[in-house]
PDB file of C-alpha atoms in Angstrom:
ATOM      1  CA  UNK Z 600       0.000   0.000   0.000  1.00  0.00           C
ATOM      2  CA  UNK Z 601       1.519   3.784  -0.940  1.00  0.00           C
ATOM      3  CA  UNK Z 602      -0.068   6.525   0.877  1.00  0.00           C
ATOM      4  CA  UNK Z 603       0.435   9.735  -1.090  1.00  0.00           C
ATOM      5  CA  UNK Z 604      -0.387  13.681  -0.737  1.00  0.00           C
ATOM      6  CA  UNK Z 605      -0.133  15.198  -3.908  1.00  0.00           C
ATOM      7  CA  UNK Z 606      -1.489  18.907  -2.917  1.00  0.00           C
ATOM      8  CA  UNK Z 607      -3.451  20.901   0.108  1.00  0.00           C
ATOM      9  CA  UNK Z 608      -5.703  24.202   0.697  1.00  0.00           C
ATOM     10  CA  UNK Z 609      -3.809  25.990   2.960  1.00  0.00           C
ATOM     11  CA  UNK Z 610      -6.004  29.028   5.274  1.00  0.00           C
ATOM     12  CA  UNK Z 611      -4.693  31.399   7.445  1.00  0.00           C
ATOM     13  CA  UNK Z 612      -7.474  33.065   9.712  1.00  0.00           C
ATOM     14  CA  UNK Z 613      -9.847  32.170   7.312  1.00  0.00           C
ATOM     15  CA  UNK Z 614      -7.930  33.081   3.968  1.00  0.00           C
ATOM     16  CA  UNK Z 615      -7.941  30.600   1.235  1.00  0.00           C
ATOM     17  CA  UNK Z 616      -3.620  30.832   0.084  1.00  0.00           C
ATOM     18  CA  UNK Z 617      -3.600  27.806  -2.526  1.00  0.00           C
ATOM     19  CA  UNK Z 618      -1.260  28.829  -5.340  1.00  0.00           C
ATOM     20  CA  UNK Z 619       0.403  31.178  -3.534  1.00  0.00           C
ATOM     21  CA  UNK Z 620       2.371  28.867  -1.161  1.00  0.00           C
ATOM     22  CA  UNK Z 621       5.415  26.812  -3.262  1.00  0.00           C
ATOM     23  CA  UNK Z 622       5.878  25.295  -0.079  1.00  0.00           C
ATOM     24  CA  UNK Z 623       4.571  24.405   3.623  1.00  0.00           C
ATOM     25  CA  UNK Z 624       7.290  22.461   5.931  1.00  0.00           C
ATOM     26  CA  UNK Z 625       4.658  21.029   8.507  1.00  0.00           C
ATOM     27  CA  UNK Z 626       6.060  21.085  12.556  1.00  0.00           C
ATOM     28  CA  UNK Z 627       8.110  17.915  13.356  1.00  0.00           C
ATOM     29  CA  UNK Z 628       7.492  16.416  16.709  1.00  0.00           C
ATOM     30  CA  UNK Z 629      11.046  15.928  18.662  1.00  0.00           C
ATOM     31  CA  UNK Z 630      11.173  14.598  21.978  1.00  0.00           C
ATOM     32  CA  UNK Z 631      13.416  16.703  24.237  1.00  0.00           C
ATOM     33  CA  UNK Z 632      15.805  13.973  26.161  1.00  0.00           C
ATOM     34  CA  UNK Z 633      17.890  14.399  29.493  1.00  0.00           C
ATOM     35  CA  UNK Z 634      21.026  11.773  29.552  1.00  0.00           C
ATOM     36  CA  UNK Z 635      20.973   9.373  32.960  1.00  0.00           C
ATOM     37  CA  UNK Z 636      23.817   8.234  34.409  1.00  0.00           C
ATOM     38  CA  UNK Z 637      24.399   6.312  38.076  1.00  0.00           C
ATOM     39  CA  UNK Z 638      26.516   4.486  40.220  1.00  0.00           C
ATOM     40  CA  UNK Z 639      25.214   1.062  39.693  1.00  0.00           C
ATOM     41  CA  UNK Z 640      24.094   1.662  35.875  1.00  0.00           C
ATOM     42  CA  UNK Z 641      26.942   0.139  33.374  1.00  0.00           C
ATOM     43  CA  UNK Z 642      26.168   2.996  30.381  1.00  0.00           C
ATOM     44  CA  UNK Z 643      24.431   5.875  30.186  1.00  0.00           C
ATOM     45  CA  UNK Z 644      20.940   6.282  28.751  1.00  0.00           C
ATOM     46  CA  UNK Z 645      18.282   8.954  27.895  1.00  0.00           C
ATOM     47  CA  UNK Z 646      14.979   9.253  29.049  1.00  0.00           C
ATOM     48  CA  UNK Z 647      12.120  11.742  28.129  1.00  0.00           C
ATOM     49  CA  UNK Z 648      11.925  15.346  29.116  1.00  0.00           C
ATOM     50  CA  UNK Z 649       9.501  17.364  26.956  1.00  0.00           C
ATOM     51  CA  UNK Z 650       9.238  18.396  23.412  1.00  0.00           C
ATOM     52  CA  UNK Z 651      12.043  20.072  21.667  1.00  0.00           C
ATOM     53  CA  UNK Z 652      10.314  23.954  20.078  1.00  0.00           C
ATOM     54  CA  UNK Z 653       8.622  23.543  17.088  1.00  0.00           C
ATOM     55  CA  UNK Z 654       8.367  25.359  14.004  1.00  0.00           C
ATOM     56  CA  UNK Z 655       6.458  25.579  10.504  1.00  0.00           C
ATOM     57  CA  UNK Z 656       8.051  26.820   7.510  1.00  0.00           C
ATOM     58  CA  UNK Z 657       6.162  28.615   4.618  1.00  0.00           C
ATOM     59  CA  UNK Z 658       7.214  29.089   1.163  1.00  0.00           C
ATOM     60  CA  UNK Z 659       5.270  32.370  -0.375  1.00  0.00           C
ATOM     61  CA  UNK Z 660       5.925  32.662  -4.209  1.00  0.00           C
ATOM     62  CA  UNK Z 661       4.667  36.153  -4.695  1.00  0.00           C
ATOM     63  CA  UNK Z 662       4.007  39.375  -2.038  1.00  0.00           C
ATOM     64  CA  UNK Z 663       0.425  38.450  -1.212  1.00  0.00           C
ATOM     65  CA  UNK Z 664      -0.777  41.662   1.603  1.00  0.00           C
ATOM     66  CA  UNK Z 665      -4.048  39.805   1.903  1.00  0.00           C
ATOM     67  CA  UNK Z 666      -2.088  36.879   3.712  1.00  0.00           C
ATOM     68  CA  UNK Z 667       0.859  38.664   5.021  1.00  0.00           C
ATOM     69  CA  UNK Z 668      -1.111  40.998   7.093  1.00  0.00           C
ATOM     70  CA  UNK Z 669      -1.895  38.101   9.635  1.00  0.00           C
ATOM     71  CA  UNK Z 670       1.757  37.871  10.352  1.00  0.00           C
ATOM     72  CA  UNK Z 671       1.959  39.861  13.366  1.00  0.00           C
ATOM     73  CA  UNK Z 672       4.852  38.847  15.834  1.00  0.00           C
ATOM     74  CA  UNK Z 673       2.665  39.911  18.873  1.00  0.00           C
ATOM     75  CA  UNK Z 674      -0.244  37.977  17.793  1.00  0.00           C
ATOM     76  CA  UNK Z 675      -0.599  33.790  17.557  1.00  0.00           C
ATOM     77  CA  UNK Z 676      -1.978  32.715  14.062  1.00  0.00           C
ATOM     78  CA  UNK Z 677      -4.139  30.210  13.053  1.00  0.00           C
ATOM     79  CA  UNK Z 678      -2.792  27.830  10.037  1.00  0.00           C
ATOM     80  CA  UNK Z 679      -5.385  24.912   8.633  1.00  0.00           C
ATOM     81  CA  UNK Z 680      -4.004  22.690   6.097  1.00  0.00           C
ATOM     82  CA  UNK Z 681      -6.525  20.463   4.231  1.00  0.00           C
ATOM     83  CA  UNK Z 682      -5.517  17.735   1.635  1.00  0.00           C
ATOM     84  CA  UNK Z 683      -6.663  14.205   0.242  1.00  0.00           C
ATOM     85  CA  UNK Z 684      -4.553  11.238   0.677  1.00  0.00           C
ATOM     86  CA  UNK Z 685      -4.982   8.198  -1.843  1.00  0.00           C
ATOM     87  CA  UNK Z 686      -4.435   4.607  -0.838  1.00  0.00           C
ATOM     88  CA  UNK Z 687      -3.000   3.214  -3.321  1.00  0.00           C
ATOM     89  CA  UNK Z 688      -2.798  -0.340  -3.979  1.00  0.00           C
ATOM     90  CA  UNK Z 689      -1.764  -2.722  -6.435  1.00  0.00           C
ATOM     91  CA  UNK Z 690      -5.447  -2.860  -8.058  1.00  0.00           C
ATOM     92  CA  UNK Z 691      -5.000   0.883  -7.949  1.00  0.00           C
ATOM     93  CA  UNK Z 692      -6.826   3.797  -5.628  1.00  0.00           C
ATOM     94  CA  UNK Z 693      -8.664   2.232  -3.368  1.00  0.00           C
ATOM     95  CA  UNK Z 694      -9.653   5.153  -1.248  1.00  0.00           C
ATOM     96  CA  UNK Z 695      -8.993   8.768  -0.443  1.00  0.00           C
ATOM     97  CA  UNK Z 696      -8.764  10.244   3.283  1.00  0.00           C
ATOM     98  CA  UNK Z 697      -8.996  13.668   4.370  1.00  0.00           C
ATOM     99  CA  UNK Z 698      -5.380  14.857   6.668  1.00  0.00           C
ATOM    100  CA  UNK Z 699      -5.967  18.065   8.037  1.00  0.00           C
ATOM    101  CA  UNK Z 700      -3.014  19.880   9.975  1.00  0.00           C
ATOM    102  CA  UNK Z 701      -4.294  22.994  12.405  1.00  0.00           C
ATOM    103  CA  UNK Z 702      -1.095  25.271  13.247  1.00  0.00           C
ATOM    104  CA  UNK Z 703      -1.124  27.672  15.705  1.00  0.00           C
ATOM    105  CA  UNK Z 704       1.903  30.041  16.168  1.00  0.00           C
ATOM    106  CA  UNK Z 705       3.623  33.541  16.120  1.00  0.00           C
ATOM    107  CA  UNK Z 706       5.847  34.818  12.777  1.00  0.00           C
ATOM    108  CA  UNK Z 707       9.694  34.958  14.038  1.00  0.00           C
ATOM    109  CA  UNK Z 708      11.010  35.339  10.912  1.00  0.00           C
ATOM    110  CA  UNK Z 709       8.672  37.511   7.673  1.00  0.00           C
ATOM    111  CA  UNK Z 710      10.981  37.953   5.182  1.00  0.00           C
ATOM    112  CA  UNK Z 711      10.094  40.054   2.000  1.00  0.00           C
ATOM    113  CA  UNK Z 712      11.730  37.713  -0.272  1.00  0.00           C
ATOM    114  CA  UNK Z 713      14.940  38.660  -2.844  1.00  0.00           C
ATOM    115  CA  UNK Z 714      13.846  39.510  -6.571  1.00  0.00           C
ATOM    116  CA  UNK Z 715      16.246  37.913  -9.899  1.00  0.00           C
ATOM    117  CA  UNK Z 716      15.420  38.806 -13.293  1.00  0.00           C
ATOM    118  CA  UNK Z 717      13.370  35.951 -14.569  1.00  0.00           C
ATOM    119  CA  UNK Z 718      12.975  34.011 -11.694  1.00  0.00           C
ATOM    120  CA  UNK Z 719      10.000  34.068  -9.248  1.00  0.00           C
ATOM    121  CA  UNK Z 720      10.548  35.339  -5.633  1.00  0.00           C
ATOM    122  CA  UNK Z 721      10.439  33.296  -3.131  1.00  0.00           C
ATOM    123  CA  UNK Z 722      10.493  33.983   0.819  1.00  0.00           C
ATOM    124  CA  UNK Z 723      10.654  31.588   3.017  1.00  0.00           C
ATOM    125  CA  UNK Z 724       8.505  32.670   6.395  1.00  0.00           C
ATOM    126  CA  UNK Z 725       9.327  31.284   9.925  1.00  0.00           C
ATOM    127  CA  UNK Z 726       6.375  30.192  12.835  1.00  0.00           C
ATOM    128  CA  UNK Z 727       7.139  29.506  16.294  1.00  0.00           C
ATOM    129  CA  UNK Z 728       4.159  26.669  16.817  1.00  0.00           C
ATOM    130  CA  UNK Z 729       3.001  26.795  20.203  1.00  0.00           C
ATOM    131  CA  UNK Z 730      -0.086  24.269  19.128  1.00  0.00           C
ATOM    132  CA  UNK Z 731      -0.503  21.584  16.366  1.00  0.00           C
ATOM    133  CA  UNK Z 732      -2.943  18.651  15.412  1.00  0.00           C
ATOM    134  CA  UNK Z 733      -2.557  15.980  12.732  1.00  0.00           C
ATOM    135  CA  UNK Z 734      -5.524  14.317  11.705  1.00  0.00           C
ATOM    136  CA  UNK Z 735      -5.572  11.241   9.344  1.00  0.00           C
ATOM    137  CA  UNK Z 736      -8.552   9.788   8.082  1.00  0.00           C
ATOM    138  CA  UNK Z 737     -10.223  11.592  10.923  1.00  0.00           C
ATOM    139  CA  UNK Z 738      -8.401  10.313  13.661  1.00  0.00           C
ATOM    140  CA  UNK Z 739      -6.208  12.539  15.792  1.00  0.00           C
ATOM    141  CA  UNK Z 740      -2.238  11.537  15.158  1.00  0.00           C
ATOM    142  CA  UNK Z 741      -1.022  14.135  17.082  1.00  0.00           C
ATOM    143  CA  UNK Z 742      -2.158  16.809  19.380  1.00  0.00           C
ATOM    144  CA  UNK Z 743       0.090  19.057  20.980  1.00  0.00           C
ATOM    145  CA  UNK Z 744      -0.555  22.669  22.939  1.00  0.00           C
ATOM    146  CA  UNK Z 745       2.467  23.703  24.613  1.00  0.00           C
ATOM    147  CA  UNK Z 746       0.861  26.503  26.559  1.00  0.00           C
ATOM    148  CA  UNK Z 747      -2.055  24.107  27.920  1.00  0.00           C
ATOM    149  CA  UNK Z 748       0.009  20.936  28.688  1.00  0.00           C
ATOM    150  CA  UNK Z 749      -1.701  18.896  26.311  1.00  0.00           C
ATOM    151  CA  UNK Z 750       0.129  16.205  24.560  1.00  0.00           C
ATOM    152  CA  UNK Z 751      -2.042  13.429  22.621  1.00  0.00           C
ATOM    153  CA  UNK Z 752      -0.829  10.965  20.268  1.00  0.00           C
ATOM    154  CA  UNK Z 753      -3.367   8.661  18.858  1.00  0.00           C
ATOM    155  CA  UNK Z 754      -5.765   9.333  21.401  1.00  0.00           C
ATOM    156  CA  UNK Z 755      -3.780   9.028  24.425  1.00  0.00           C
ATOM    157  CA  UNK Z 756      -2.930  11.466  26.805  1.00  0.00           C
ATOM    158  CA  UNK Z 757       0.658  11.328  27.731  1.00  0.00           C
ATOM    159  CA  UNK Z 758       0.547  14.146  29.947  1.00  0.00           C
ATOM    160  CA  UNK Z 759      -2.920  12.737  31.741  1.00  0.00           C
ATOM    161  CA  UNK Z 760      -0.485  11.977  35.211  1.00  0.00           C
ATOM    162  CA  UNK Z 761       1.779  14.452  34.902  1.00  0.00           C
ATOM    163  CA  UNK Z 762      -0.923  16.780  34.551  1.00  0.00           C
ATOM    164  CA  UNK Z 763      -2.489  15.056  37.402  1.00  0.00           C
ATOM    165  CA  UNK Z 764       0.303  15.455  39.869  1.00  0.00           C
ATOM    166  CA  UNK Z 765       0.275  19.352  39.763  1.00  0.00           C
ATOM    167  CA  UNK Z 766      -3.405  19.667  40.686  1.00  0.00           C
TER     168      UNK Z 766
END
């Protein structure tokens, strides 16, 4: 079986941006690590600390005001991503699924791009993601809101006794 995402819609606060984005680098989900070592322990190890910061990278392919003017550094910004996956297998498609990213974040970096003669500009914008969910077929892959302590994969709260202990 191939699953494959040829294209997406991509929104910002509402505002439709497909064709205007070359690009969209979705967050990447990196667990932060602390290294153990003790008297009685033969090697070292690592065990889990947190997330590492995430960011989403954006592609624009033309100066586009109507979507640039939600990139405010002092203000979080909501980022849906909706696409179709196809199954494919060898009798062909056998279905398509809906994957919808949500991507919430501030603009670090808002570039105004760099113009060539005969070549299209292209600026590549910077988010510091604070919250993002992955949805496949429906079904939450990831859920992750930094300022809320929630952190969800498949379902399953990972932070449900950590949370727990602070109350």
């Amino acid at each position: 079986m191939i699953n494959s995402i040829i294209n997406a819609n991509v929104y910002i606060q509402s505002v439709k941006l497909a064709g205007k984005l070359t690009e969209l680098e979705l967050p990447a989900v990196k667990i932060k690590t602390q290294e153990v070592t003790a008297l009685g322990l033969y090697g070292a190890t690592e065990v889990p600390a947190g997330i590492e910061k995430m960011e989403a990278k954006f592609k624009f392919n033309a100066i586009y005001p109507d979507a640039w003017k939600h990139e405010n550094p002092h203000r979080t910004c909501r980022l849906t991503v909706k696409s179709d996956m196809q199954v494919v297998s060898a009798a062909g498609v056998s279905e398509n699924v809906p994957v919808v990213a949500t991507i919430a974040g501030l603009f670090k970096e808002m570039p105004t791009g760099s113009i060539k003669p005969q070549e299209r500009l292209e600026a590549e914008h910077l988010m510091t993601v604070s919250y993002y969910k992955l949805e496949v077929n429906r079904e939450v892959v990831w859920e992750i809101d930094v300022f809320n302590n929630i952190f969800r994969h498949f379902g399953q709260d990972l932070l449900r006794e950590f949370n727990a202990n602070q109350k």
